[in-house]
Structure formats: structure tokens, C-alpha cells
Coordinates of C-alpha atoms in Angstrom, one line a residue:
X1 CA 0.0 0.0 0.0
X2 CA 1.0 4.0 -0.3
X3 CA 2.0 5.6 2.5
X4 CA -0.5 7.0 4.6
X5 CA -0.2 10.8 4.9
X6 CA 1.2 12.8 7.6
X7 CA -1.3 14.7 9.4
X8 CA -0.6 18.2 9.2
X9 CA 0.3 18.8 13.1
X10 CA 3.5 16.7 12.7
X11 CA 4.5 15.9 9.5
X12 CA 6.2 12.1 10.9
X13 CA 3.1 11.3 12.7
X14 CA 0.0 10.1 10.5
X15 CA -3.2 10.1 11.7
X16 CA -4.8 7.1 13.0
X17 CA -1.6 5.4 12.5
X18 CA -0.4 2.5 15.6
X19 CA 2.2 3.8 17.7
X20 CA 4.6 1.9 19.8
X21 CA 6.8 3.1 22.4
X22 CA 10.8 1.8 22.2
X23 CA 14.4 1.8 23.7
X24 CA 16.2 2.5 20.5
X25 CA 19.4 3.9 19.8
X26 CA 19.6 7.2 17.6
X27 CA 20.6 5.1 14.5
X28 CA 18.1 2.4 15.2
X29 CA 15.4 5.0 15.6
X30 CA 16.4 6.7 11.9
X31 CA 16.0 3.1 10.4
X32 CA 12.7 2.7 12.0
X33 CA 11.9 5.9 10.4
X34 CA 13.1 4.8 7.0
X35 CA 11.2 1.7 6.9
X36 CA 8.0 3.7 8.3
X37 CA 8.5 5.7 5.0
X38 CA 8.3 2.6 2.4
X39 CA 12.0 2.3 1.7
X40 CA 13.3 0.3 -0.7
X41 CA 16.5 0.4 -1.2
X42 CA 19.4 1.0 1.4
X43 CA 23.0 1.2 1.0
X44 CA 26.5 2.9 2.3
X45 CA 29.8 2.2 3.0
X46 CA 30.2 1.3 7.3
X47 CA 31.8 4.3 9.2
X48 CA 31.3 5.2 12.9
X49 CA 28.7 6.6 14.0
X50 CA 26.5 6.0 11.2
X51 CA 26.9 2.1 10.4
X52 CA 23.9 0.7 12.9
X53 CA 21.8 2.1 10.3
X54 CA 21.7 -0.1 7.9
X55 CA 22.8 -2.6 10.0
X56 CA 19.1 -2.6 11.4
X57 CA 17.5 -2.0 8.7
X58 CA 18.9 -5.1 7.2
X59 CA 17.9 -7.0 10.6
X60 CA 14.4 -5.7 10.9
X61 CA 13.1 -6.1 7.4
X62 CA 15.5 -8.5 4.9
X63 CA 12.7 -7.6 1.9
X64 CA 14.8 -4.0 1.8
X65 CA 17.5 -4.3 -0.1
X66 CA 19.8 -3.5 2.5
X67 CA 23.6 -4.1 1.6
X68 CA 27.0 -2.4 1.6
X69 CA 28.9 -0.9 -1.2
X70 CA 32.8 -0.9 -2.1
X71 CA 32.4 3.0 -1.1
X72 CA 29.8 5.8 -0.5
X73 CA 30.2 7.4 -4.3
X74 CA 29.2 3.7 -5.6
X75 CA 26.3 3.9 -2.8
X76 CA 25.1 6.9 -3.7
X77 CA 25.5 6.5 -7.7
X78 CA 23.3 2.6 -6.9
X79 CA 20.7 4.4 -4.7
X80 CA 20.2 7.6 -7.3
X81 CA 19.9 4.8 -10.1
X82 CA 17.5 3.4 -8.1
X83 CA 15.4 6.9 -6.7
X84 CA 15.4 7.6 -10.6
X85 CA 12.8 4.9 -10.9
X86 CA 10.3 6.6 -8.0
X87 CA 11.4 4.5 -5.2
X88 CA 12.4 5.2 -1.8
X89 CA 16.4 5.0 -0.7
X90 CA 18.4 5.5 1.6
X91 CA 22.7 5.8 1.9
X92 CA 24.3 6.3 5.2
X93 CA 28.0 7.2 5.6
X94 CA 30.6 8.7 8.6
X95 CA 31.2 12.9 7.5
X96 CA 33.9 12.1 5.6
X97 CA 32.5 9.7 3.3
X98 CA 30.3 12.6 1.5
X99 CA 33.9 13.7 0.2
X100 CA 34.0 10.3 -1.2
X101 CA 30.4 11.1 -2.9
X102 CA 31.0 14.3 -3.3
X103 CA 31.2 14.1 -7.4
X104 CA 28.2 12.4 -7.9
X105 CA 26.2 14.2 -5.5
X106 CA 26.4 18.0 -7.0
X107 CA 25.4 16.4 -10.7
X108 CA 22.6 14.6 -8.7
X109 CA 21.3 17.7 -7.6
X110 CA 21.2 18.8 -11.0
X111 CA 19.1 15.8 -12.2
X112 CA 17.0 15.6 -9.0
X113 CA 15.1 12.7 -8.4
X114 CA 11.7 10.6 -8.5
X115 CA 11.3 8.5 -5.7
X116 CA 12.2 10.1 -2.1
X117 CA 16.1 10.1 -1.7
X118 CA 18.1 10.6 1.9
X119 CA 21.7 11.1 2.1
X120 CA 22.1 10.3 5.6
X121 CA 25.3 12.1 6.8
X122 CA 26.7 11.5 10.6
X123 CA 29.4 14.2 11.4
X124 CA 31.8 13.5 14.7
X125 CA 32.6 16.7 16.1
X126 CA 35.0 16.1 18.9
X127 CA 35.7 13.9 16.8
X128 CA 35.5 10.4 18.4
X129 CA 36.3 8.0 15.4
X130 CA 36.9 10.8 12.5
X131 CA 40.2 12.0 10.8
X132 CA 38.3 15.7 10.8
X133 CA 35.5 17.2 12.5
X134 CA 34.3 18.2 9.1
X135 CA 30.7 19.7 9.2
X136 CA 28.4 18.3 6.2
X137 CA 26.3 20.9 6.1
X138 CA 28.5 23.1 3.8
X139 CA 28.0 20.6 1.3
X140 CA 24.0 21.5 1.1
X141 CA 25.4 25.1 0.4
X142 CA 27.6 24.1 -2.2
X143 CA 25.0 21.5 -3.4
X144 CA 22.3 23.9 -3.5
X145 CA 20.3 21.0 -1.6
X146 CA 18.5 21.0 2.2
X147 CA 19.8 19.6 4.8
X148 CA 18.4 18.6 7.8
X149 CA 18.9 18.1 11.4
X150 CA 17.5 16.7 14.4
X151 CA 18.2 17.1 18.2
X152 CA 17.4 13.5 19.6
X153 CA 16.2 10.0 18.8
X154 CA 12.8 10.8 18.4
X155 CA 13.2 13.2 16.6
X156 CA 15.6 11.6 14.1
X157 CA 12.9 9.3 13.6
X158 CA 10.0 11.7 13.1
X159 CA 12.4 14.2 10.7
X160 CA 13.8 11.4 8.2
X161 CA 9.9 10.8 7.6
X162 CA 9.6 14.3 6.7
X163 CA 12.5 14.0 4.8
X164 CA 11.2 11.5 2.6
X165 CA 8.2 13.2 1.8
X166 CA 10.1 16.9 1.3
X167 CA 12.4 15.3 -1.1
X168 CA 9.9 13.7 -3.3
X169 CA 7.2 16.6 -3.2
X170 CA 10.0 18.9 -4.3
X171 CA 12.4 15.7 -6.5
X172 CA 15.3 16.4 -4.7
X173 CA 17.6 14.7 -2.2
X174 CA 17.9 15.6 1.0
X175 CA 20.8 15.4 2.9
X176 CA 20.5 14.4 6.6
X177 CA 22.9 15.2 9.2
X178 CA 23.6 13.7 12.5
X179 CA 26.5 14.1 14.7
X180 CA 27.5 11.1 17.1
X181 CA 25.4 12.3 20.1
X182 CA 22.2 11.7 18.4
X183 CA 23.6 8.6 16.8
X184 CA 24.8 6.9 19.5
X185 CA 22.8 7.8 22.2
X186 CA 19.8 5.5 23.4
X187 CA 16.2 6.8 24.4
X188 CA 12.6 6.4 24.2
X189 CA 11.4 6.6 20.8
X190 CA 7.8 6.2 19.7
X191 CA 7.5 4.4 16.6
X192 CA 4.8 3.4 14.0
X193 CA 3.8 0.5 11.6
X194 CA 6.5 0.0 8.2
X195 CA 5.2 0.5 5.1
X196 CA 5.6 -1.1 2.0
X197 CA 4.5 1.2 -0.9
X198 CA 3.1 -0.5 -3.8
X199 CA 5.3 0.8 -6.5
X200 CA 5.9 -0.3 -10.3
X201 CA 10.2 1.0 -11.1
X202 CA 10.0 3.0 -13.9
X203 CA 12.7 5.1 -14.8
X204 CA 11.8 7.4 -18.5
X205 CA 14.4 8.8 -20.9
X206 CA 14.6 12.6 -20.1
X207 CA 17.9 13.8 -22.0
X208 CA 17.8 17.6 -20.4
X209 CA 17.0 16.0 -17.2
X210 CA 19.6 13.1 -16.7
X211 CA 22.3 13.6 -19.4
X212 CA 24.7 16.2 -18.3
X213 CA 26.5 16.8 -21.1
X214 CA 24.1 19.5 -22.6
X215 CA 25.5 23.0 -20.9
X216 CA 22.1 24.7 -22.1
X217 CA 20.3 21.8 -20.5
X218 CA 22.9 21.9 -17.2
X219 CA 21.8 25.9 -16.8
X220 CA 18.1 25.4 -17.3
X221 CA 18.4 22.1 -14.4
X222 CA 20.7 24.8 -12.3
X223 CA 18.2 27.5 -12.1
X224 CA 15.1 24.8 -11.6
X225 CA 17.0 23.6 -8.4
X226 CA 17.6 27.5 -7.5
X227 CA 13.7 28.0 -7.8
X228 CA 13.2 24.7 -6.2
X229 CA 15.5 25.5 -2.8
X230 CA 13.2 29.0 -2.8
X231 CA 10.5 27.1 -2.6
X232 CA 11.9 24.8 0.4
X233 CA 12.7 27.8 2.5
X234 CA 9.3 28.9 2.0
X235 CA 7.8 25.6 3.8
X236 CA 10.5 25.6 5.9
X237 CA 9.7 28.8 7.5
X238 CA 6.2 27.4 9.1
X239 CA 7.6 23.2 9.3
X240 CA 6.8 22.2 12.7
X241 CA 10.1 20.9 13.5
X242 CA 11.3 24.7 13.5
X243 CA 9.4 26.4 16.5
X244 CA 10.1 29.7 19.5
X245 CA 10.0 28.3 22.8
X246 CA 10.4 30.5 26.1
X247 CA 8.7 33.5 27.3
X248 CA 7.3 35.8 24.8
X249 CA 8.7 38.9 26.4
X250 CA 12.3 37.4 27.1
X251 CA 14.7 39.5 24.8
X252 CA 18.0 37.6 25.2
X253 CA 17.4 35.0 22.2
X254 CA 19.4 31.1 21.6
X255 CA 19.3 30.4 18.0
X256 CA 19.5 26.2 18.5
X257 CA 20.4 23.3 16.4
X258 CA 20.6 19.7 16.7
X259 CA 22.0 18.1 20.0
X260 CA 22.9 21.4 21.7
X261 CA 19.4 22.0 21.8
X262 CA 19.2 19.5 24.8
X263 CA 22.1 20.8 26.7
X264 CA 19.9 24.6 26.2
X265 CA 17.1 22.8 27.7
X266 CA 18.8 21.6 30.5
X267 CA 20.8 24.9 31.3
X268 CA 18.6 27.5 31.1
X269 CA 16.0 26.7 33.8
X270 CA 19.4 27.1 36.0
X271 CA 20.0 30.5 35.4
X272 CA 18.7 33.8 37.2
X273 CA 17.2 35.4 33.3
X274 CA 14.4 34.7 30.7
X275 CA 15.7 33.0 27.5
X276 CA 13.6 32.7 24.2
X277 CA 14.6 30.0 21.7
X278 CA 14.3 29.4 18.4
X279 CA 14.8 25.8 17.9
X280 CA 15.8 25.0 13.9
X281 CA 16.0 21.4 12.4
X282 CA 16.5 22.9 8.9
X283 CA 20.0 24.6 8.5
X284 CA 20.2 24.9 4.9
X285 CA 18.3 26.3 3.4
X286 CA 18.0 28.9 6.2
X287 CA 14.2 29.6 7.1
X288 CA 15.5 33.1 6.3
X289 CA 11.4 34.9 8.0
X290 CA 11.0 32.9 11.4
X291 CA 14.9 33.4 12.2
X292 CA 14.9 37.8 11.2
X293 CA 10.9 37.7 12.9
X294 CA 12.7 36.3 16.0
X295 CA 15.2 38.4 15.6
X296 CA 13.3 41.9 15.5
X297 CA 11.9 40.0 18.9
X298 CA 15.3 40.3 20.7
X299 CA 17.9 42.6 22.1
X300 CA 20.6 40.4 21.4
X301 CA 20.7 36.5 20.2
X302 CA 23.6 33.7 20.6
X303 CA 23.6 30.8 17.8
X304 CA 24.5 27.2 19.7
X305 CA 25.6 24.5 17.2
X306 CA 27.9 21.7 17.3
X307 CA 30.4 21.7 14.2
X308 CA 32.0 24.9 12.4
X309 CA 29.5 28.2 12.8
X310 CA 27.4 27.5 9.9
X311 CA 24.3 28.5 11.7
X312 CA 25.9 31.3 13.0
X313 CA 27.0 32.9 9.7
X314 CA 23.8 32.1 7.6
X315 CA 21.9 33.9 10.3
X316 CA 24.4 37.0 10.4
X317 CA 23.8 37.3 6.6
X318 CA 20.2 37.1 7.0
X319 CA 20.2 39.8 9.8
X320 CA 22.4 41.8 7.3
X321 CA 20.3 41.2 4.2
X322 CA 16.9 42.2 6.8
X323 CA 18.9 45.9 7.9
X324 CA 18.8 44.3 11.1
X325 CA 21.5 45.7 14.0
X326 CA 20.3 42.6 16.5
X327 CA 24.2 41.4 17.8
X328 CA 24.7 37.7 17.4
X329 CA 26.9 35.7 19.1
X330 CA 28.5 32.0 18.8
X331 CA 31.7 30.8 17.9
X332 CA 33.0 33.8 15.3
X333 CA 33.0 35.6 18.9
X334 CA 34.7 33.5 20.9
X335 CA 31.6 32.4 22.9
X336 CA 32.2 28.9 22.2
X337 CA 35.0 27.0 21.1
X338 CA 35.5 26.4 17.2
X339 CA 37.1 22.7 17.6
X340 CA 35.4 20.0 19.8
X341 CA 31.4 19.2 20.8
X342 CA 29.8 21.5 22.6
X343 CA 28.9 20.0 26.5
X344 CA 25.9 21.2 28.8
X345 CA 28.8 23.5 30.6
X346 CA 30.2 25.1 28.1
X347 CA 27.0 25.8 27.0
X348 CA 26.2 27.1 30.7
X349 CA 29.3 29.4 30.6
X350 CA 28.5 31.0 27.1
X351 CA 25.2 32.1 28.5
X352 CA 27.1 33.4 31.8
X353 CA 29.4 35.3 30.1
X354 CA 26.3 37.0 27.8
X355 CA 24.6 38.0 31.2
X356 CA 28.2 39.4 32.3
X357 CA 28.9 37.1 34.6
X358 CA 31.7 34.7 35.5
X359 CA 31.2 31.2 34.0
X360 CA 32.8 27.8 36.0
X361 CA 35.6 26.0 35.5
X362 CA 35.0 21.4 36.6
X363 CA 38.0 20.7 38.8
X364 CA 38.1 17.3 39.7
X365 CA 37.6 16.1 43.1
X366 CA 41.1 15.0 44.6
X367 CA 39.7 11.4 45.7
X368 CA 39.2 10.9 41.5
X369 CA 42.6 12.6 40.8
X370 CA 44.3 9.6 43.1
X371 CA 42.2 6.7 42.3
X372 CA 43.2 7.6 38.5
X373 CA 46.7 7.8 39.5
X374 CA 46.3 4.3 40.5
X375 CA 44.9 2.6 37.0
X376 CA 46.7 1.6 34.5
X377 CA 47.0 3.6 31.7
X378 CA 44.8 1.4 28.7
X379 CA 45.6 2.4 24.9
X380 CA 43.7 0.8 22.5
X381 CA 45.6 -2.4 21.1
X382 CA 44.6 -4.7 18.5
X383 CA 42.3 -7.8 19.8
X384 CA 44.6 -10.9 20.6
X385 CA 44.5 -13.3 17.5
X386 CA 44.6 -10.6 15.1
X387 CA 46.5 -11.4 12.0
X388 CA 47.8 -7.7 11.6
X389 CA 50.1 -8.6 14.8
X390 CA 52.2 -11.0 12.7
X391 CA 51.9 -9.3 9.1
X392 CA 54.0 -6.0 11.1
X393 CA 56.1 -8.0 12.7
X394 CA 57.3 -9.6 9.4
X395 CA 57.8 -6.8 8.0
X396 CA 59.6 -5.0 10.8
X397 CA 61.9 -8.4 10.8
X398 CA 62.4 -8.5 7.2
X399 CA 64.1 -4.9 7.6
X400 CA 66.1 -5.5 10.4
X401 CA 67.3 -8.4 8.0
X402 CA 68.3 -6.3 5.6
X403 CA 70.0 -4.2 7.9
X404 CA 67.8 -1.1 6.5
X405 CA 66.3 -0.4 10.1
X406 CA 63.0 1.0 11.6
X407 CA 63.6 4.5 10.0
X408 CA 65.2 3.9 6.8
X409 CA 62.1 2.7 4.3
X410 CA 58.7 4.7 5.4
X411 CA 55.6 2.2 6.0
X412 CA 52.3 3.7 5.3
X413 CA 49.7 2.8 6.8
X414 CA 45.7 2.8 5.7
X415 CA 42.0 3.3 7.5
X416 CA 41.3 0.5 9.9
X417 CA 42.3 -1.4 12.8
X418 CA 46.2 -1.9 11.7
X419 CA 46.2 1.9 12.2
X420 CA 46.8 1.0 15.7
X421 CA 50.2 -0.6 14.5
X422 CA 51.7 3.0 15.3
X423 CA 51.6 2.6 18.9
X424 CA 54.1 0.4 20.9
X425 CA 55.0 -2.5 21.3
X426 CA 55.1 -2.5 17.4
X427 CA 55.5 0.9 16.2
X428 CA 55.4 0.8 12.5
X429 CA 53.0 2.6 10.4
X430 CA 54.1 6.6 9.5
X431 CA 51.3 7.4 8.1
X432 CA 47.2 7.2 8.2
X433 CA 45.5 9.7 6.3
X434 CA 42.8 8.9 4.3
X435 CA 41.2 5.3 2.5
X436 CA 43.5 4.2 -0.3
X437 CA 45.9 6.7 0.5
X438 CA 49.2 4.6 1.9
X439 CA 49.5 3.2 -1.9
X440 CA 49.6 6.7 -3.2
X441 CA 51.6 8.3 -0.9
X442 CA 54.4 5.5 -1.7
X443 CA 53.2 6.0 -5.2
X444 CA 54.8 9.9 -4.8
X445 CA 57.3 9.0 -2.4
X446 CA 58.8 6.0 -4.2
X447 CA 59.4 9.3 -7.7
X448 CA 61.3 11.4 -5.5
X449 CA 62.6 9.6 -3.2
X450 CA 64.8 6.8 -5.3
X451 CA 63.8 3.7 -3.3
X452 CA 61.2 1.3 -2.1
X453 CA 58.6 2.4 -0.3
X454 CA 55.8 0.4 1.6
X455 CA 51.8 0.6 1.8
X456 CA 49.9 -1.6 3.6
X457 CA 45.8 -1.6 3.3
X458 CA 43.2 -3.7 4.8
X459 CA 40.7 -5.8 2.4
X460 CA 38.1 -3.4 2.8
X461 CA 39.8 -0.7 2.2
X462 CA 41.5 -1.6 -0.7
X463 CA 38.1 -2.5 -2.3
X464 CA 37.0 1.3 -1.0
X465 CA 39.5 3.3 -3.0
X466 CA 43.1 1.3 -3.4
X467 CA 42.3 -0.2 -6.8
X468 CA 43.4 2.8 -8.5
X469 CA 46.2 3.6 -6.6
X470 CA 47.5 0.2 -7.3
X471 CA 46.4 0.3 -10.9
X472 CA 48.8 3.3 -11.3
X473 CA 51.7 1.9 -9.3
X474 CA 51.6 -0.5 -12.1
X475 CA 51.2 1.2 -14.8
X476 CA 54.2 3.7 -14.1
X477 CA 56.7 0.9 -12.7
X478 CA 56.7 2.4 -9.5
X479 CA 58.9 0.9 -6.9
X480 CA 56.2 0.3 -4.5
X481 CA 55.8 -2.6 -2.0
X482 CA 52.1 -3.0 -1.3
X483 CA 50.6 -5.1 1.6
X484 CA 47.4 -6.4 1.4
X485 CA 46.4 -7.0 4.7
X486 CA 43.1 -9.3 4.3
X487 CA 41.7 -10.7 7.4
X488 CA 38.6 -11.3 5.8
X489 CA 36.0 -8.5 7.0
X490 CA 35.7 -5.2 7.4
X491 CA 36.2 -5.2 11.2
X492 CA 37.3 -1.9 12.5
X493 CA 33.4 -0.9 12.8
X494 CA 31.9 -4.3 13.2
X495 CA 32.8 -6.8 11.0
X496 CA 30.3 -6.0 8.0
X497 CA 31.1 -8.2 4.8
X498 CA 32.6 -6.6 1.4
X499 CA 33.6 -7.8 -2.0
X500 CA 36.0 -9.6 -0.9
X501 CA 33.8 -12.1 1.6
X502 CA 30.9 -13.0 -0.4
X503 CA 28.8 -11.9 2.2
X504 CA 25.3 -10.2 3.0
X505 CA 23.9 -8.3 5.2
X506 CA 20.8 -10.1 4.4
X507 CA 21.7 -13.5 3.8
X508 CA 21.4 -13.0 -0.3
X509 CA 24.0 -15.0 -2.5
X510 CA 26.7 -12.9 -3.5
X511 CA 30.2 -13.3 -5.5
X512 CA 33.8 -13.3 -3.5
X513 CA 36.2 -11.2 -5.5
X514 CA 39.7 -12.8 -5.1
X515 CA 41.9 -10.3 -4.1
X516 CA 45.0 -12.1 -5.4
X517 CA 43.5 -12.8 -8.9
X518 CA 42.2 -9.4 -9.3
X519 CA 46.0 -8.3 -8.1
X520 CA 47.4 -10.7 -10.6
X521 CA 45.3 -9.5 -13.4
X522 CA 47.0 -5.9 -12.9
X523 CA 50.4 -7.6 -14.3

């Protein structure tokens, strides 16, 4: 059957629909959503703290087809195919995998799409797990797409409904972006009945529309999505997930998004003033009327957001563009930091410091001081009976061998759990920058630098992007030594299968790529 339609009080919740109350983790609660929404089709590439989305989706419902890809521009380029045709899908990835997607993604814009289309993006401001603290939601600027936000697990799963819906009344994608806190953390979530929308595939031959290499035909789509994102802000400026709470007359404002909207929550009833707050699930495009209405409310408004001051600095230019002289606060004035998540205290102190008064400083008690002088310091290590152990420790030996030592050849290391091979006992690795990377940076190296150089990538990464790399070390003769470290899974975030396994995240039959053929085959 279709969908049932929202009713118009809350766009996730429709009427007459069963509801069920939960314990579900931010990424369960989001694939709840998506199967309450009819989808389809889900894919991504795993990466912390988005991977228990799919990961539950593929547990809940195996009907979906609910698999990994090699990497999140193949995910997104399968699920666009498949959005093409008017149904629903779904691709998760960690922030820096839109980077990964990032070609695909500004001509998909262009060509919109039929079925509804979420690019689930989980950004890691602290970070956690991250190489950056990148914030995705520059790419809906550059993208010319919306992005979305929510603040908690219920409402993750009541926006990504929305979501669907905005992006196929509107045929675009929209891109939907958590940060680790909403992700990860676990709460009460009230969910409804999945859906399974009765849907023919049909995808139709539209050459201005899906065929980018007309420029006259690329201009038309470019001002179509400029009219279109007009059109978004308009609904976005009454969407009930954008709202003022506080009392009327209070003239300090908070400008709120995502997460930090619960540490606002939880600070404000502690402080001797009256707060209004605007609380916004739709940072791009900016709602440009309810933020400069609330502003003309206000003497004087601070913008609380976790990631770089994107909030901050579309609402300055709104003010500016409205003549308003309201001053705005956030991280562009030092009120919070610009690196890290924000916390419920440093929250507390920014609001301190805008009433003029001292903010507080956590010392910890002495008794925790001494009884953490006592425990052993822990780094991570890698889990006993891992194979990456041994594969370093050959390599280390074979050096010493050859009397070339532990500083004459550089070892480059890749993304995944072997990154921990540059901490003692073993030492190794120089580098770990980015997937695929340690072949190409011994690629360059190897030019300059007149002598062998080393790589070693996990299975799963090599599959992501060290193909290529690989493919060009060959072709040019370069006097790379490349380790393939394959232990069989993609285990750094949970053991998910790739290429290289055969596996399923839903038990279908799939082909094993061997990795030593398809090496072989290279010459």
C-alpha cells in the first residue's frame, strides 16, 4: 500500500496510525523511520557513527534491499539509479565519506530525483572516530540541496519521515545530518507501523534531465534547483520541526540546532534570566522569516551549534540582508570553542558570560585525581589473535634483515584497525591519512625519493578506493611494495562483509572477488 499521509500537526506522525513506544538507539530510531517511510532500497559504505543504520534495517526487514557498497560514491551513484525509478532510498555514511560522494552528489542535484532520496550524513565533532571534524552541512550550500537536522532519537525518527516526503514533493535529495550524540545515544522513541508502498520502477528517458553533457540543458536544471530551494525555505519557515520556545517577552534569544538544543534545555531553567529559543531542524536552506521575525523580537541572540559556525553565519547574513543591528553571538566571537562538541557547561558558561557574569571551571575532586593515578594507563591495542600482529612484525623483521632499520624505508599505513600498529609495542606505520591513501603516498614517495617504499591496506579498504592507486603503481613501474592485509572482514566498525567475503547483510548470494586474482590481473 502507499504511505499514509502525515497529518498536518507533525509531519512524521500520521493520523490514526499504531504507535509503539521503544528503547532504541539514535541510528536504530532513523531506520525505524526509513522503513516507516516505504524504503526500498538501502546502502553505504560502514563508518562510525552511522553504520547501525543499515545494520538494522537489514535486521528488521531483509525484503529492503539492505547491503554495503565498495564505497559511499558507488552507494550513492546505486541508490540515485535506483530513486530515478520513483522509489524510496536510503545511503548512510561517517562525514567524511560525502567527500568520497561528493562528485556524484552535486550532478545529482542537477538531475533531481523521483522516488524520495536521503543522504544520511553522521558528522563526529570532537571527533570520536573521525580523521576531521568536518561539518556536512556546507555541502547542502555548495549542493544547492537542504539539509536537515535533528536534536534526539525521536526526533531523528519523526524528521527522516519528513524528509522523505520533502524530497519527493520537491524531487530532490535531501541530505541528513547527525552528529555522534544523536547517533549513538539511546532513548525512548515512539514508533509506527512499516510500510511497503506498492510501487511499479519506472525510470523514463529525459535527456535535459539526466544527461549532463548539454551545458544549455545543465543551466536550465541549475536555475530549476535554485527555484526549487526557494521554494523549500518557504515551507520551511512554518515546518513544525522549526518552533520559539520560552517566554514571549524574554529579549535575550538562543538560535538552537541539533543536539545542543538538549544541553539549552537543560541549562537555562538554572540561570537567574528569561531566554527565548528558536529551535531549527533545517540549517540549509536557512528559514530566512521565522529566524529575522525572531530576531526583530530580541535585544541580542547567541547561535549554539555543534560543528564549524554554519548557523551562525547564515543567520548574520540574514540579519544583514533584513537591515537588522540585533548582535549575534557563537563561535566567530569566541563564545564557544570552534574545535570539539559543545557540552551542557560550556554551554552554561557562554550564556554566563552573555549576562556578564563569571562562567565555572569542573575541577576534579582530589579522591578521582588519586584513584586515576592508581589505574593503569589502557591504549587501544589490537584484539589478541589478530593477523595484523604477525603481518607487522614480518615486515619489521624482514628490515632489520636487511640491515635497512626501523627509520630507513617509510611504512604507510591505511584506515582500519592496523592503524593502531603505530603505537608500541610495534610501532610501524608513518602514516594514516585517508582510504587508499598509503599506496599513493608510496606512489609519490617512491618518484622522489629513489627507493622502495611500503603501503599496507586492509581488504576493505582496498576494495573502497586502493584499486586505483595500485592500478597506477603498475602502470608507471613504481617501486612500490604494497601489503594487502586481508583478514577477511571489514572489522574496525563491526565486522560488515565486502567484496571480498561473499557476504550479505541479508543472507542473499553474492560473488567473493579474489583479491590475489584481481591483483594478478593488474600484471
Amino acid at each position: 500500500m502507499e504511505a499514509v499521509k502525515a497529518h498536518p500537526s507533525n509531519p512524521a506522525r500520521a493520523k490514526g496510525e499504531k504507535r509503539e513506544k521503544k528503547l532504541l538507539m539514535g541510528n536504530e530510531a532513523i531506520a525505524y523511520g526509513a522503513l516507516e517511510s516505504g524504503v526500498a532500497f538501502a546502502t553505504g559504505y560502514p563508518g562510525t557513527p552511522s553504520t547501525e543504520v543499515i545494520e538494522t534495517i537489514a535486521r528488521l526487514n531483509p525484503k529492503v534491499f539492505a547491503e554495503w557498497a565498495p564505497n559511499e560514491k558507488v552507494a550513492l551513484e546505486e541508490a540515485a539509479g535506483v530513486a530515478y525509478t520513483g522509489l524510496r532510498t536510503l545511503v548512510t555514511m561517517k562525514c567524511v565519506g560525502l567527500n568520497v560522494a561528493a562528485d556524484p552528489l552535486m550532478s545529482l542535484a542537477y538531475s533531481g530525483v523521483e522516488g524520495g532520496m536521503v543522504i544520511l550524513v553522521a558528522d563526529d565533532p570532537g571527533p570520536h572516530t573521525s580523521q576531521t571534524e568536518q561539518d556536512d552541512r556546507y555541502y547542502g550550500k555548495i549542493s544547492l540541496l537542504p539539509v536537515l537536522e535533528p536534536a534526539d532519537p525521536q526526533e531523528a525518527h519523526d524528521l527522516i519521515k519528513y524528509a522523505y516526503e520533502l524530497s519527493e514533493k520537491y524531487k530532490v535529495p535531501v541530505i541528513f545530518r547527525t552528529t555522534t550524540r544523536v547517533n549513538h545515544t539511546t532513548a525512548d522513541v515512539e514508533v509506527g507501523e512499516f510500510v511497503e508502498l506498492d510501487r511499479e520502477p519506472v525510470f523514463k528517458k529525459d535527456i535535459e534531465r539526466y544527461v549532463r553533457a548539454s551545458m544549455e540543458g545543465n543551466k536550465k536544471r541549475h536555475r530549476w534547483l535554485n527555484e526549487t530551494l526557494a521554494k523549500i525555505e518557504e515551507e520551511f519557515n512554518s515546518m513544525p520541526f522549526n518552533r520559539v520556545e520560552g517566554k514571549e517577552d524574554a529579549k535575550i534569544g538562543i538560535i538552537v540546532e541539533g543536539a545542543p538544543y538538549n544541553y539549552v534545555r537543560e541549562v537555562i531553567p538554572k540561570l537567574n534570566a528569561d531566554f527565548k529559543v528558536l529551535k531549527l531542524s533545517t540549517p540549509h536552506p536557512l528559514p530566512k522569516k521565522l529566524v529575522t521575525d525572531f530576531l526583530k523580537t530580541v535585544d541580542y541572540a547567541i547561535v549554539v551549534e555543534d560543528g564549524a559556525p554554519f548557523l551562525e553565519e547564515e543567520v548574520k547574513i540574514a540579519a544583514y540582508e533584513a537591515g537588522l543591528n540585533v548582535p549575534i553571538y557563537g563561535k566567530r566571537t569566541g563564545h564557544f570553542p570552534l574545535e570539539g562538541e559543545l557540552t551542557p557547561s560550556l554551554v552554561r558558561n557562554a550564556l554566563l558570560r552573555l549576562l556578564g557574569e563569571e562562567g565555572e571551571t569542573y575541577e576534579k575532586p582530589e579522591e578521582v585525581k588519586f584513584a586515576e593515578s592508581l589505574a593503569p594507563k589502557r591504549p587501544p591495542v589490537m584484539c589478541p589473535g589478530c593477523p595484523h600482529r604477525g603481518s607487522y612484525r614480518a615486515a619489521l623483521d624482514a628490515l632489520r634483515d636487511l640491515k635497512l632499520g626501523r627509520y630507513k624505508i617509510p611504512i604507510h599505513g591505511d584506515i582500519g584497525c592496523y592503524a593502531l600498529s603505530l603505537l608500541p609495542p610495534l610501532e610501524a606505520i608513518w602514516t594514516e591519512y585517508v582510504m587508499g591513501a598509503s599506496i599513493s603516498l608510496a606512489n609519490g614517495q617512491s618518484v622522489v625519493m629513489n627507493k622502495k617504499i611500503i603501503a599496507t591496506i586492509g581488504d576493505s579498504t582496498f576494495f573502497h578506493n586502493g584499486i586505483q592507486p595500485l592500478v597506477d603503481a603498475v602502470y608507471k613501474n613504481l617501486n612500490v611494495l604494497v601489503m594487502i592485509l586481508d583478514n577477511r572482514t571489514t572489522a574496525m566498525t563491526g565486522h560488515q562483509p565486502h567484496p571480498g567475503t561473499g557476504g550479505s547483510e541479508t543472507g542473499r548470494k553474492f560473488n567473493e572477488i579474489d583479491i590475489e586474482a584481481l591483483v594478478k590481473a593488474l600484471g
